[in-house]
Coordinates of C-alpha atoms and ligand atoms in Angstrom, one line a residue:
M27 CA 0.2 -0.1 -0.1
A28 CA 1.6 3.5 -1.1
E29 CA 1.8 6.1 1.2
Y30 CA 1.6 9.8 0.1
I31 CA 2.7 12.5 2.9
A32 CA 2.0 15.9 0.8
N33 CA 2.3 19.7 1.4
L34 CA -1.0 20.1 -0.2
I35 CA -3.6 17.4 -1.5
I36 CA -6.2 18.6 -4.0
I37 CA -9.6 16.7 -4.4
G38 CA -10.9 16.9 -7.7
S39 CA -10.0 17.7 -11.1
G40 CA -12.7 20.5 -12.3
P41 CA -11.6 24.0 -13.6
A42 CA -11.1 24.7 -9.7
G43 CA -8.8 21.9 -9.0
Y44 CA -6.4 22.4 -11.7
T45 CA -5.9 25.9 -11.5
A46 CA -5.3 25.3 -8.0
G47 CA -2.6 22.5 -9.0
I48 CA -0.9 25.1 -11.3
Y49 CA -0.9 27.9 -8.7
A50 CA 0.3 25.4 -5.9
A51 CA 3.1 24.2 -8.4
R52 CA 4.4 27.2 -9.3
A53 CA 4.5 28.4 -5.8
G54 CA 6.8 25.1 -5.1
L55 CA 4.0 23.3 -3.2
E56 CA 4.4 20.1 -5.1
P57 CA 0.8 19.5 -4.5
V58 CA -1.0 16.3 -5.2
M59 CA -4.2 15.9 -7.1
I60 CA -6.5 13.2 -6.5
S61 CA -8.6 13.4 -9.9
G62 CA -11.3 10.9 -9.0
F63 CA -12.5 8.9 -11.6
D64 CA -15.0 11.4 -13.8
V65 CA -11.7 13.4 -14.3
G66 CA -12.4 17.0 -16.1
G67 CA -15.6 17.1 -14.0
Q68 CA -18.8 19.0 -15.3
L69 CA -17.5 20.5 -18.2
T70 CA -16.6 17.5 -19.8
M71 CA -20.2 17.2 -20.6
T72 CA -20.6 20.3 -22.2
A73 CA -20.4 19.9 -26.2
S74 CA -18.7 23.6 -27.2
V75 CA -17.7 26.4 -24.6
E76 CA -17.5 29.5 -26.1
N77 CA -17.4 32.0 -23.4
F78 CA -13.9 30.8 -21.7
P79 CA -11.7 33.9 -22.3
G80 CA -9.1 33.4 -24.6
Y81 CA -10.5 30.7 -26.6
T82 CA -11.3 32.8 -30.0
R83 CA -13.1 29.8 -31.2
A84 CA -15.4 27.3 -29.4
V85 CA -13.4 24.2 -27.7
T86 CA -15.2 21.4 -26.3
G87 CA -15.3 20.9 -22.8
T88 CA -13.3 17.6 -22.9
E89 CA -10.6 19.6 -24.7
L90 CA -10.4 22.5 -22.3
M91 CA -10.1 20.2 -19.9
S92 CA -7.3 18.2 -21.1
R93 CA -5.3 21.4 -21.9
M94 CA -5.9 22.1 -18.0
H95 CA -4.4 18.7 -17.2
E96 CA -1.8 18.8 -19.7
Q97 CA -0.6 22.4 -18.1
A98 CA -1.1 21.0 -14.6
L99 CA 1.7 18.1 -15.7
N100 CA 3.7 20.4 -17.1
F101 CA 4.2 22.3 -14.1
G102 CA 4.9 19.3 -11.9
V103 CA 1.6 18.7 -10.5
K104 CA 1.2 14.7 -9.2
I105 CA -2.0 13.7 -10.5
I106 CA -3.5 10.2 -9.0
N107 CA -6.3 9.0 -10.9
D108 CA -8.5 7.5 -7.7
K109 CA -11.3 8.3 -5.4
V110 CA -11.1 9.6 -1.6
T111 CA -13.3 7.6 -0.2
E112 CA -12.7 9.0 3.7
V113 CA -11.0 12.0 5.1
D114 CA -9.9 12.6 8.8
L115 CA -9.7 16.2 9.1
S116 CA -9.4 16.0 13.1
T117 CA -5.6 14.9 12.9
R118 CA -2.5 16.7 11.7
P119 CA -1.5 16.1 9.1
F120 CA -4.9 15.5 7.7
V121 CA -5.6 11.8 6.7
L122 CA -7.3 10.7 3.3
S123 CA -8.4 7.3 2.3
T124 CA -8.9 6.3 -1.2
E125 CA -10.8 3.6 -3.7
N126 CA -7.8 1.7 -4.7
G127 CA -6.2 1.7 -1.4
N128 CA -4.1 4.7 -0.8
C129 CA -3.8 6.2 2.3
C130 CA -2.5 10.1 2.1
K131 CA -1.2 12.2 4.5
T132 CA -1.3 15.9 3.9
K133 CA -0.4 19.3 5.8
S134 CA -3.3 21.3 3.8
L135 CA -6.1 20.5 1.7
I136 CA -8.1 22.1 -1.4
I137 CA -11.5 20.4 -1.7
S138 CA -12.7 20.9 -5.1
T139 CA -15.0 18.1 -5.5
G140 CA -18.0 20.3 -7.5
A141 CA -21.5 19.6 -7.8
S142 CA -23.5 17.4 -9.9
A143 CA -26.5 18.5 -11.8
K144 CA -29.4 16.6 -10.7
W145 CA -31.1 14.7 -13.7
L146 CA -34.6 13.5 -14.3
N147 CA -33.6 10.0 -14.7
I148 CA -35.9 9.1 -17.3
E149 CA -35.3 6.7 -20.5
T150 CA -33.7 8.4 -23.4
E151 CA -31.8 11.1 -21.3
K152 CA -28.6 10.0 -21.3
Q153 CA -28.4 9.9 -25.1
Y154 CA -29.3 13.2 -25.5
I155 CA -27.0 14.8 -22.9
G156 CA -24.8 17.4 -25.8
R157 CA -27.5 16.6 -27.9
G158 CA -30.0 19.2 -26.8
I159 CA -30.1 18.4 -23.2
S160 CA -28.2 20.6 -21.2
T161 CA -28.0 21.8 -17.6
C162 CA -26.2 25.0 -17.8
A163 CA -28.3 27.9 -20.2
T164 CA -25.7 30.3 -19.7
C165 CA -22.9 27.8 -21.3
D166 CA -25.4 26.2 -23.9
G167 CA -28.5 28.7 -24.5
F168 CA -26.5 30.6 -27.4
F169 CA -26.8 27.5 -29.6
Y170 CA -30.5 28.1 -30.1
K171 CA -30.8 30.8 -31.5
N172 CA -34.4 31.7 -33.0
Q173 CA -35.4 27.8 -31.7
P174 CA -37.9 26.7 -29.4
V175 CA -36.4 25.3 -25.9
A176 CA -37.8 24.2 -22.8
I177 CA -36.1 24.8 -19.3
V178 CA -37.2 22.0 -16.6
G179 CA -38.0 23.4 -13.1
G180 CA -39.3 26.1 -10.7
G181 CA -36.5 27.5 -8.9
N182 CA -34.2 30.6 -9.1
S183 CA -32.0 28.8 -11.5
A184 CA -35.0 27.8 -14.0
A185 CA -36.4 31.5 -13.7
Q186 CA -33.3 33.0 -14.5
E187 CA -32.3 30.7 -17.0
A188 CA -35.4 31.0 -18.9
L189 CA -35.0 34.8 -18.9
Y190 CA -31.8 34.5 -20.3
L191 CA -32.9 32.1 -23.0
T192 CA -35.3 34.3 -24.3
N193 CA -32.3 36.3 -25.4
F194 CA -31.7 33.6 -28.2
A195 CA -34.8 31.2 -28.5
S196 CA -38.0 32.0 -30.3
K197 CA -39.6 30.5 -27.3
V198 CA -39.5 29.1 -23.9
Y199 CA -41.5 26.4 -22.3
L200 CA -41.0 26.4 -18.6
I201 CA -42.1 22.9 -17.4
H202 CA -42.8 23.1 -13.6
R203 CA -44.2 20.1 -11.8
R204 CA -46.5 22.1 -9.6
D205 CA -48.6 25.2 -9.9
L206 CA -46.3 27.5 -7.8
L207 CA -42.9 28.3 -8.8
R208 CA -40.3 28.6 -6.1
A209 CA -38.2 31.6 -7.5
D210 CA -37.9 34.8 -5.9
S211 CA -41.1 36.9 -6.7
I212 CA -39.3 39.7 -8.7
L213 CA -38.1 36.7 -10.9
Q214 CA -41.5 35.2 -11.3
Q215 CA -42.7 38.9 -12.3
R216 CA -40.4 38.9 -15.2
L217 CA -41.0 35.4 -16.1
F218 CA -45.0 36.2 -16.3
T219 CA -44.1 39.3 -18.0
N220 CA -42.1 37.8 -20.9
T221 CA -44.4 37.2 -24.0
K222 CA -41.6 34.7 -25.2
I223 CA -42.2 32.5 -22.1
E224 CA -45.1 29.8 -21.8
I225 CA -45.1 28.2 -18.3
V226 CA -46.6 24.7 -18.3
W227 CA -48.1 24.2 -14.9
N228 CA -48.4 20.9 -13.2
S229 CA -46.5 19.0 -16.1
V230 CA -43.6 16.6 -15.7
V231 CA -41.1 15.4 -19.0
E232 CA -42.0 11.5 -19.6
E233 CA -39.6 11.0 -22.7
F234 CA -37.4 13.3 -24.8
I235 CA -37.9 12.2 -28.7
G236 CA -35.5 12.9 -31.7
G237 CA -33.2 11.5 -33.9
Q238 CA -29.7 12.3 -33.3
N239 CA -30.6 15.4 -31.6
I240 CA -33.7 16.3 -29.7
S241 CA -36.6 17.3 -31.9
G242 CA -39.3 17.4 -28.7
I243 CA -40.7 16.4 -25.5
K244 CA -43.8 14.1 -24.0
I245 CA -44.9 15.8 -21.1
K246 CA -47.8 14.9 -19.1
N247 CA -50.0 17.0 -16.8
V248 CA -50.1 15.6 -13.1
L249 CA -53.3 16.5 -12.6
T250 CA -55.0 15.5 -15.5
D251 CA -53.0 12.7 -16.7
E252 CA -53.3 14.6 -20.0
R253 CA -50.3 14.2 -22.5
K254 CA -48.9 16.1 -25.4
S255 CA -46.0 16.7 -26.9
I256 CA -43.7 20.2 -27.7
D257 CA -41.5 20.7 -30.5
V258 CA -38.4 21.9 -29.2
A259 CA -34.8 21.7 -30.0
G260 CA -33.1 21.8 -26.7
V261 CA -34.3 21.3 -23.1
F262 CA -32.6 22.7 -20.3
L263 CA -33.0 21.1 -16.7
A264 CA -32.5 23.4 -14.1
I265 CA -33.7 20.9 -10.9
G266 CA -31.2 21.7 -8.8
H267 CA -27.6 20.6 -7.9
K268 CA -26.1 18.6 -5.4
P269 CA -22.6 19.6 -4.3
N270 CA -20.3 16.4 -3.6
T271 CA -19.9 17.3 0.1
E272 CA -20.8 14.1 1.5
L273 CA -16.9 12.9 2.6
F274 CA -16.7 16.1 4.5
K275 CA -19.8 17.0 6.5
K276 CA -18.3 15.5 9.8
Y277 CA -15.8 18.2 10.0
I278 CA -16.3 21.2 7.2
A279 CA -19.3 23.6 7.8
L280 CA -21.8 23.4 5.2
D281 CA -24.7 25.6 4.5
E282 CA -28.5 24.4 4.1
D283 CA -28.1 23.1 0.7
G284 CA -25.1 21.1 1.3
Y285 CA -22.5 23.7 0.2
I286 CA -19.1 24.2 2.2
I287 CA -19.2 27.6 3.7
T288 CA -16.1 29.7 3.1
K289 CA -15.3 32.7 4.8
P290 CA -15.9 36.0 3.0
K291 CA -13.2 36.9 0.4
S292 CA -11.4 33.7 1.0
T293 CA -11.6 29.7 0.4
A294 CA -10.9 28.8 3.9
T295 CA -13.5 26.6 5.7
N296 CA -13.9 26.2 9.1
V297 CA -11.1 23.8 9.5
E298 CA -7.6 25.9 9.5
G299 CA -5.7 24.3 6.6
V300 CA -8.7 23.2 4.6
F301 CA -9.7 25.7 1.8
A302 CA -12.7 25.1 -1.0
A303 CA -13.1 26.0 -4.4
G304 CA -14.9 26.0 -7.5
D305 CA -18.8 24.8 -7.5
V306 CA -18.7 22.9 -4.1
Q307 CA -18.9 26.2 -2.6
D308 CA -20.7 28.2 -5.3
K309 CA -24.2 27.6 -5.9
I310 CA -24.8 31.3 -7.3
Y311 CA -22.5 31.2 -10.8
R312 CA -21.5 27.7 -11.1
Q313 CA -19.3 29.0 -14.3
A314 CA -15.7 27.5 -15.6
V315 CA -14.1 30.7 -15.1
V316 CA -15.3 31.8 -11.6
A317 CA -14.3 28.5 -10.4
V318 CA -10.5 29.0 -12.3
G319 CA -10.5 32.0 -9.9
T320 CA -11.5 30.4 -6.9
G321 CA -8.9 27.6 -7.3
A322 CA -6.1 30.1 -7.8
M323 CA -7.5 31.8 -4.6
A324 CA -7.3 28.7 -2.5
A325 CA -4.0 27.6 -3.6
I326 CA -2.6 31.1 -2.8
E327 CA -4.3 30.8 0.5
A328 CA -2.8 27.4 1.4
Q329 CA 0.7 28.7 0.2
R330 CA 0.2 31.5 2.7
Y331 CA -0.9 29.1 5.6
L332 CA 1.6 26.5 5.2
S333 CA 4.3 29.3 5.1
S334 CA 2.7 30.7 8.4
K335 CA 3.0 27.0 9.8
E336 CA 7.1 27.0 8.8
T337 CA 8.1 30.7 11.0
Ligands
NDP446 P1 -34.1 24.6 -6.4 O1 -33.6 23.5 -5.3 O2 -34.3 26.2 -5.6 O3 -35.5 24.4 -7.4 C1 -35.1 23.2 -8.2 C2 -36.5 23.3 -8.9 O4 -36.4 22.0 -9.6 C3 -38.0 23.2 -7.7 O5 -38.7 24.2 -8.6 C4 -38.3 21.8 -8.1 O6 -39.4 21.6 -7.9 C5 -37.5 21.7 -9.2 N1 -37.5 19.9 -9.3 C6 -36.8 19.0 -8.7 N2 -36.7 17.9 -8.9 C7 -37.7 17.8 -9.6 C8 -37.7 16.8 -10.5 N3 -37.1 15.5 -10.8 N4 -38.8 17.0 -11.9 C9 -39.3 18.2 -12.0 N5 -39.0 19.1 -11.2 C10 -38.0 19.1 -10.1 O7 -33.0 24.7 -7.4 P2 -32.1 26.0 -7.9 O8 -31.1 25.6 -8.7 O9 -33.1 26.6 -8.9 O10 -31.4 26.3 -6.8 C11 -30.6 25.7 -5.8 C12 -30.1 27.4 -5.0 O11 -29.5 28.4 -5.4 C13 -31.4 27.9 -4.1 O12 -31.2 28.4 -2.9 C14 -31.7 29.2 -5.0 O13 -32.4 30.6 -4.5 C15 -30.0 29.4 -5.1 N6 -30.0 30.5 -6.7 C16 -29.8 31.5 -6.3 C17 -29.9 32.7 -7.6 C18 -29.5 34.1 -7.3 O14 -29.5 34.7 -8.2 N7 -30.0 34.7 -6.3 C19 -29.7 31.8 -8.7 C20 -29.8 30.6 -8.8 C21 -29.8 29.6 -7.7 P3 -40.4 21.9 -6.6 O15 -40.6 23.6 -6.5 O16 -42.1 20.9 -6.9 O17 -39.9 21.5 -5.5

């Protein structure tokens, strides 16, 4: 059984994790990243990224992440393809166990395990991910210029994304399973007065239809059992995210939705020496560029923390 003792371990290999790795390696911390088995994180499910500064042409999420991977390797980040299954943050150094039986010790830790979008888990959903189904309107809305789209959900994300989508789409159906929205009232007012938006109440998506790409959805009214099809070129799911924080909840303070609480203008958590970056601590923006920014912050803060312990 291998044993790793590091200055800094980064858990997770999304934009936040790689950025933290690059910054920490350049600061001479010899960081170790435990990538998880879904290397690259959520962005690898995005077909085309057009809003990442510096890329004048669209790049696939997979390519963007593989470039970050290569850049991290170039600076000497030690990347271990393994998954952390247990942490003990009550001792110093911190102790991590992994699925492949590695036990790692580290003086500091950056948690960048991200959040996972919730899916409807209905048949035909998987085959259309990246082919009409998206969980990020900010990322993919642009591709539906003058085409009808649907958004599923009734919270702030669904409301904001529906409004955002009206900048491109010819029509936006908001499919909600109840007759009451959870979204803030100011957003509800905007939804109700936007002529491009049609709210389909008390309805759930039963099936995605199409060929290679989506061409429509079958929905059911849960009160009347009435079923109908709607032609749409894209479907955006905004039914919530689940931060990947299960492993840490024994030690790290989480908010009511399970996101890690960080100190204001900082990535520091309630445990000294443990920092959190990216979507695992961000339920508002959920953008790769924001994750990148917090990844850099976390590495800088980890470096300062380690220096303060040396003196
Ligand atoms: P929410 O959990 O608030 O809303 C999820 C919505 O999806 C709910 O309307 C829910 O329905 C619906 N839903 C959940 N599961 C299913 C399902 N299986 N089938 C159909 N519908 C489903 O998630 P959000 O992402 O909207 O928001 C998360 C947090 O982030 C909230 O605290 C929110 O306020 C915050 N946020 C804040 C923003 C801001 O600018 N301030 C912007 C975006 C998010 P139901 O209502 O029936 O439960």
